[in-house]
Structures are given as C-alpha cells and as structure tokens.
PDB file of C-alpha atoms in Angstrom:
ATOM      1  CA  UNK D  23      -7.968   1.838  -3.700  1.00 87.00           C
ATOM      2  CA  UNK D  24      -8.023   5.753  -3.244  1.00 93.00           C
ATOM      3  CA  UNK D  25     -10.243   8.423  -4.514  1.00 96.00           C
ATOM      4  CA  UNK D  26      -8.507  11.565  -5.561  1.00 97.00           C
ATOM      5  CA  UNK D  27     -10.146  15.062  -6.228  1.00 98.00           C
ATOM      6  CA  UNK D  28      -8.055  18.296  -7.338  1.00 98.00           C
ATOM      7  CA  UNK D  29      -9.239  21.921  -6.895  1.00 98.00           C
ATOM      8  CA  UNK D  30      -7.773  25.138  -7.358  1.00 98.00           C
ATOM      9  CA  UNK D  31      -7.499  25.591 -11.119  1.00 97.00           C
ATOM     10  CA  UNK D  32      -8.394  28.848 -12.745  1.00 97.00           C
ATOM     11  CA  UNK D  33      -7.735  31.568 -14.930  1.00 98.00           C
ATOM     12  CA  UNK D  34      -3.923  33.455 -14.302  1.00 98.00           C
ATOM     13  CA  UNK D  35      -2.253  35.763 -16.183  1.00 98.00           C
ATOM     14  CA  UNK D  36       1.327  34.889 -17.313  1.00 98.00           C
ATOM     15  CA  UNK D  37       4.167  34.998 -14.780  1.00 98.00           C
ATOM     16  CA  UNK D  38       1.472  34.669 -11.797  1.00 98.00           C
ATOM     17  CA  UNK D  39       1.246  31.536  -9.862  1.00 98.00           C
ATOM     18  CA  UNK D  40      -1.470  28.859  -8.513  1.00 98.00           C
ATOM     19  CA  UNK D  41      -1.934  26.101  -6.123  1.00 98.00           C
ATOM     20  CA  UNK D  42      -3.360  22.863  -6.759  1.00 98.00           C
ATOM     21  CA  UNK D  43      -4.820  20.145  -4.720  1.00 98.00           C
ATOM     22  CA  UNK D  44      -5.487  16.763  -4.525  1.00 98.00           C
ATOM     23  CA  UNK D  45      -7.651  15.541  -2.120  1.00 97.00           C
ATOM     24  CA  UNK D  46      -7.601  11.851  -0.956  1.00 96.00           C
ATOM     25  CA  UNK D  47      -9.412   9.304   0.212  1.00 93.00           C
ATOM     26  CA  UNK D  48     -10.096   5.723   0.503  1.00 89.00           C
ATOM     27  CA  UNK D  49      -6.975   3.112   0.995  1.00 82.00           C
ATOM     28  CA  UNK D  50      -4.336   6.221   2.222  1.00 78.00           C
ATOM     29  CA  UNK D  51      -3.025   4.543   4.779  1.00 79.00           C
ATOM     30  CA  UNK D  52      -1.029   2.635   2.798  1.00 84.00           C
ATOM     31  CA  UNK D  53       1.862   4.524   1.130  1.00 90.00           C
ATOM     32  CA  UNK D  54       1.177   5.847  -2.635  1.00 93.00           C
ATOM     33  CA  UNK D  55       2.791   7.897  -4.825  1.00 96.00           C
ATOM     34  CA  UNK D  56       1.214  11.088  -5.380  1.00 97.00           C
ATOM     35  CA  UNK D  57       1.622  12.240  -9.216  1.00 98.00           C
ATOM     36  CA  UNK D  58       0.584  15.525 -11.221  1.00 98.00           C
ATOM     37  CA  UNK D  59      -0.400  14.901 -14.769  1.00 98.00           C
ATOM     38  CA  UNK D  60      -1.322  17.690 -17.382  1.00 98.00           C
ATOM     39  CA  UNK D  61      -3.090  17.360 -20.797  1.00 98.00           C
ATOM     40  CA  UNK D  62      -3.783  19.895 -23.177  1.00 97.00           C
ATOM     41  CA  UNK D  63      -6.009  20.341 -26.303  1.00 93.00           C
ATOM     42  CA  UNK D  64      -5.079  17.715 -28.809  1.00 95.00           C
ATOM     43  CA  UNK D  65      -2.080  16.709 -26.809  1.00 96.00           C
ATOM     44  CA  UNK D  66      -1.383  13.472 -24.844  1.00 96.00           C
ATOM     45  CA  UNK D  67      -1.480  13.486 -21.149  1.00 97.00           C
ATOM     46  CA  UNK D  68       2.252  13.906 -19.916  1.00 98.00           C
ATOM     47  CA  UNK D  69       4.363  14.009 -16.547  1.00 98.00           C
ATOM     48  CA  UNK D  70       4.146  17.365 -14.399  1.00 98.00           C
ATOM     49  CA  UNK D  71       5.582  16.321 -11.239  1.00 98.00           C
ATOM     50  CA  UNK D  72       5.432  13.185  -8.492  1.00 98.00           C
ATOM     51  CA  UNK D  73       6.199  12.852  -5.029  1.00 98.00           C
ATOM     52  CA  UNK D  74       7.146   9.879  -2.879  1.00 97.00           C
ATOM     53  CA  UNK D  75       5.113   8.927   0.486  1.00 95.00           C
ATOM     54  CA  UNK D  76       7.509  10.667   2.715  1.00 95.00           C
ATOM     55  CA  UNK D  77       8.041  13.552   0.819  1.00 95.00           C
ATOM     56  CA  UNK D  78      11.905  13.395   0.199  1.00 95.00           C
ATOM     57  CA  UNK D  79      11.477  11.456  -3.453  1.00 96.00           C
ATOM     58  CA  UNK D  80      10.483  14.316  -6.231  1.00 97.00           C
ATOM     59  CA  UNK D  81      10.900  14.421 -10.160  1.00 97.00           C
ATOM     60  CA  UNK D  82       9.732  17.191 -12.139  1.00 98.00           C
ATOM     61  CA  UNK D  83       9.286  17.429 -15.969  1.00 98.00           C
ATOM     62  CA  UNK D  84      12.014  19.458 -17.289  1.00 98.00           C
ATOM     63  CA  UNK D  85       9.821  22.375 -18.627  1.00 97.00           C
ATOM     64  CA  UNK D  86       8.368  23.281 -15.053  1.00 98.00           C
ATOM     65  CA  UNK D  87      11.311  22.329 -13.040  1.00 98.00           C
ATOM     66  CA  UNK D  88      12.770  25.262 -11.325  1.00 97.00           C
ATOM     67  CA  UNK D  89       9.002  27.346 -11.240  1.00 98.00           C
ATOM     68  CA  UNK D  90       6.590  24.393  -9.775  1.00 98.00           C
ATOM     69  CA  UNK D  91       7.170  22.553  -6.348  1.00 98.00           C
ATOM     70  CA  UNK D  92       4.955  19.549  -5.054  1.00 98.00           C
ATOM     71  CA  UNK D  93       4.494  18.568  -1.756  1.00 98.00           C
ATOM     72  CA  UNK D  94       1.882  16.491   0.264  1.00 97.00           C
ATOM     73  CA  UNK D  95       0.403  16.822   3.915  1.00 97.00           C
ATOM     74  CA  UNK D  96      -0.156  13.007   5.204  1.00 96.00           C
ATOM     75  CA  UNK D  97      -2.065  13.856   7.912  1.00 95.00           C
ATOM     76  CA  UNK D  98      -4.563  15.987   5.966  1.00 96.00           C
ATOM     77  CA  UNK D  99      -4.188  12.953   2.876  1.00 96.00           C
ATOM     78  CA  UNK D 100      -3.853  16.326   0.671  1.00 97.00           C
ATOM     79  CA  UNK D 101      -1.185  16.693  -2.107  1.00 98.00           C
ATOM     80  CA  UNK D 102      -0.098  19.753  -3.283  1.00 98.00           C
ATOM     81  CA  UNK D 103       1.393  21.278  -6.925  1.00 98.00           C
ATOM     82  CA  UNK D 104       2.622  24.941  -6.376  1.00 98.00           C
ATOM     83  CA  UNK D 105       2.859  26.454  -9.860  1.00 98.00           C
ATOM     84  CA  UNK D 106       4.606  29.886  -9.994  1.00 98.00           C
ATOM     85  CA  UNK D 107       5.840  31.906 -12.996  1.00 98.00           C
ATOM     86  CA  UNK D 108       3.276  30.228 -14.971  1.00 98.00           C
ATOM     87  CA  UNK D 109       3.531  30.626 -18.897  1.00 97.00           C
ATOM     88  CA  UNK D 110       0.293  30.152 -21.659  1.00 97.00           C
ATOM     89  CA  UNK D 111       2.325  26.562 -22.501  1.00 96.00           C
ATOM     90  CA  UNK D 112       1.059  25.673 -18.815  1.00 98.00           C
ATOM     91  CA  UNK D 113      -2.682  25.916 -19.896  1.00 98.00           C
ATOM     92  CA  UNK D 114      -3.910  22.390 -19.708  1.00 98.00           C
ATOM     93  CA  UNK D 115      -6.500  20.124 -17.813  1.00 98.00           C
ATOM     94  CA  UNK D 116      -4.526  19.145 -14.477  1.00 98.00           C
ATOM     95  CA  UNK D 117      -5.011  15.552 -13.285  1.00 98.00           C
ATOM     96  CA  UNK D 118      -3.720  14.342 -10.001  1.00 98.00           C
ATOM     97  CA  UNK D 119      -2.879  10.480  -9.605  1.00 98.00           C
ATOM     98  CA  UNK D 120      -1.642   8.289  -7.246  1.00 97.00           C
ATOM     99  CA  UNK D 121       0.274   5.134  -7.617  1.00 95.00           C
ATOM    100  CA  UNK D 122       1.392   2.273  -5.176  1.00 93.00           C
ATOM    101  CA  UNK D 123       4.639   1.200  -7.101  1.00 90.00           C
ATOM    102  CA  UNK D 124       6.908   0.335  -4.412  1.00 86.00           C
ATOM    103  CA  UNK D 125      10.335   0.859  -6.483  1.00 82.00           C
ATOM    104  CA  UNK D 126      12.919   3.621  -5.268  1.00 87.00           C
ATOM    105  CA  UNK D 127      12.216   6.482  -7.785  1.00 90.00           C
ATOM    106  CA  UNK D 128       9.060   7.493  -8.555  1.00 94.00           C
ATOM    107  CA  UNK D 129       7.868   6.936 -11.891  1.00 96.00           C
ATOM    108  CA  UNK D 130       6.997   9.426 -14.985  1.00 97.00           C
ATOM    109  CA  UNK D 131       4.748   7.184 -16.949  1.00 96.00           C
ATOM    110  CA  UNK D 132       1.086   7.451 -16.553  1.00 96.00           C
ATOM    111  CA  UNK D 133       0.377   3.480 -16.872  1.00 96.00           C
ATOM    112  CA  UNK D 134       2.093   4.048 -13.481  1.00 96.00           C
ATOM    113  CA  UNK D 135      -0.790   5.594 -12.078  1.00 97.00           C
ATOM    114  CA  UNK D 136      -4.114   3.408 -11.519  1.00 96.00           C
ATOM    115  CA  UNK D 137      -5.884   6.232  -9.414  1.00 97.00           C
ATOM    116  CA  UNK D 138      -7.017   9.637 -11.387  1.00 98.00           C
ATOM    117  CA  UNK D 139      -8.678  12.286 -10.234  1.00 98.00           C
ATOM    118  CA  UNK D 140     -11.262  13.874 -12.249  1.00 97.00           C
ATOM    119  CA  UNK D 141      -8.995  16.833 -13.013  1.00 98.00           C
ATOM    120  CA  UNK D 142      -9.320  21.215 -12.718  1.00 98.00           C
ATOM    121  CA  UNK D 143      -8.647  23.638 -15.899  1.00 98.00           C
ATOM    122  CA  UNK D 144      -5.638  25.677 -15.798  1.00 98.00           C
ATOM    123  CA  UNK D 145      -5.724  28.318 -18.340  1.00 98.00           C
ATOM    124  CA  UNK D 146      -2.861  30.761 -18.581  1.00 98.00           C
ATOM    125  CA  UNK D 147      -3.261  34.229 -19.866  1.00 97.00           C
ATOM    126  CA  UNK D 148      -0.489  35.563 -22.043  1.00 89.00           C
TER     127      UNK D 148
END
C-alpha cells in the first residue's frame, strides 16, 4: 500500500494561487493514480483533479479546469495540485489519494481511491 501526506494549504486571498503536495511513500514503485479530492463544510467530498502514472492521463472537475494544473515528480514520489486564480468556492479541506486501477482513464469517483492522505485546509479570502 502507500502512505500519502499533503502540505501547502493556507490562507489566500481571492484570485491568488497555491501549491499543494502529496508526499508518498510505501508501495510507489508500482504505478498508482495520483488523485486530488476536496471537501467542504457540510458538503460531500468531490473530484478536484487526477493524474495517471506517467503523467500524460489528466481529468479535472469542470469548476477548476482551466485555473488548476496537477502534475507528479516520480522520482521524488511527490504529486503536485497547482491552484491559481483561486475563488472563496475553493475553500475546502484538500485530500490527496492514490489509486491502483489499471483501466485507461483515470477515474473521478472516490471509492476509486483506497489510499488518503490526512488532508491540508485551503481557505480562500474573498
């Protein structure tokens, strides 16, 4: 299995931008999936963003496509969610999660996901 810890939440005003983390360990030398999950007060956790093992497979969730990237480092077993002209309807608990589906998409749904990390606060400033 792999062990996954984010950093890099915070406090940002609207429109500015952050970088999140996900730091891995454990079973990465087997190829995983590398999701971003979000969930905010009295919401249900839902989809940010996912990213194959080699890096050319992404899907976004239709609100932050267009303003957040994702990306991974394989050598460094560190994922990463660029967030930029962030909005208060980003303020949520980030969760990064990692899946070994071996399909040819990668998937949205978080039953997908066996692996969480603990998750960082983003909190948007309008």
């Amino acid at each position: 299995q792999v062990q996954l810890v984010e950093s890099g939440g915070g406090l940002v005003q609207a429109g500015g931008s952050l970088r999140l983390s996900c730091a891995a360990s454990g079973r990465t030398t087997s190829a995983y999936i590398m999701g971003w999950f979000r969930q905010a007060p009295g919401k249900v956790r839902e989809f940010v963003a996912a990213i194959n093992w080699s890096g050319d497979i992404t899907s976004f969730e239709d609100s932050v496509s267009g303003r957040f990237t994702i990306s991974r480092d394989n050598a460094k077993d560190t994922g990463y969610l660029q967030m930029a002209s962030l909005k208060s309807e980003d303020t949520a608990v980030y969760y990064c999660a990692a899946s070994y589906f071996s399909g040819s998409y990668v998937p949205q749904q978080p039953y997908r996901y066996p692996y969480w990390g603990q998750g960082t606060q983003v909190t948007v400033s309008s």
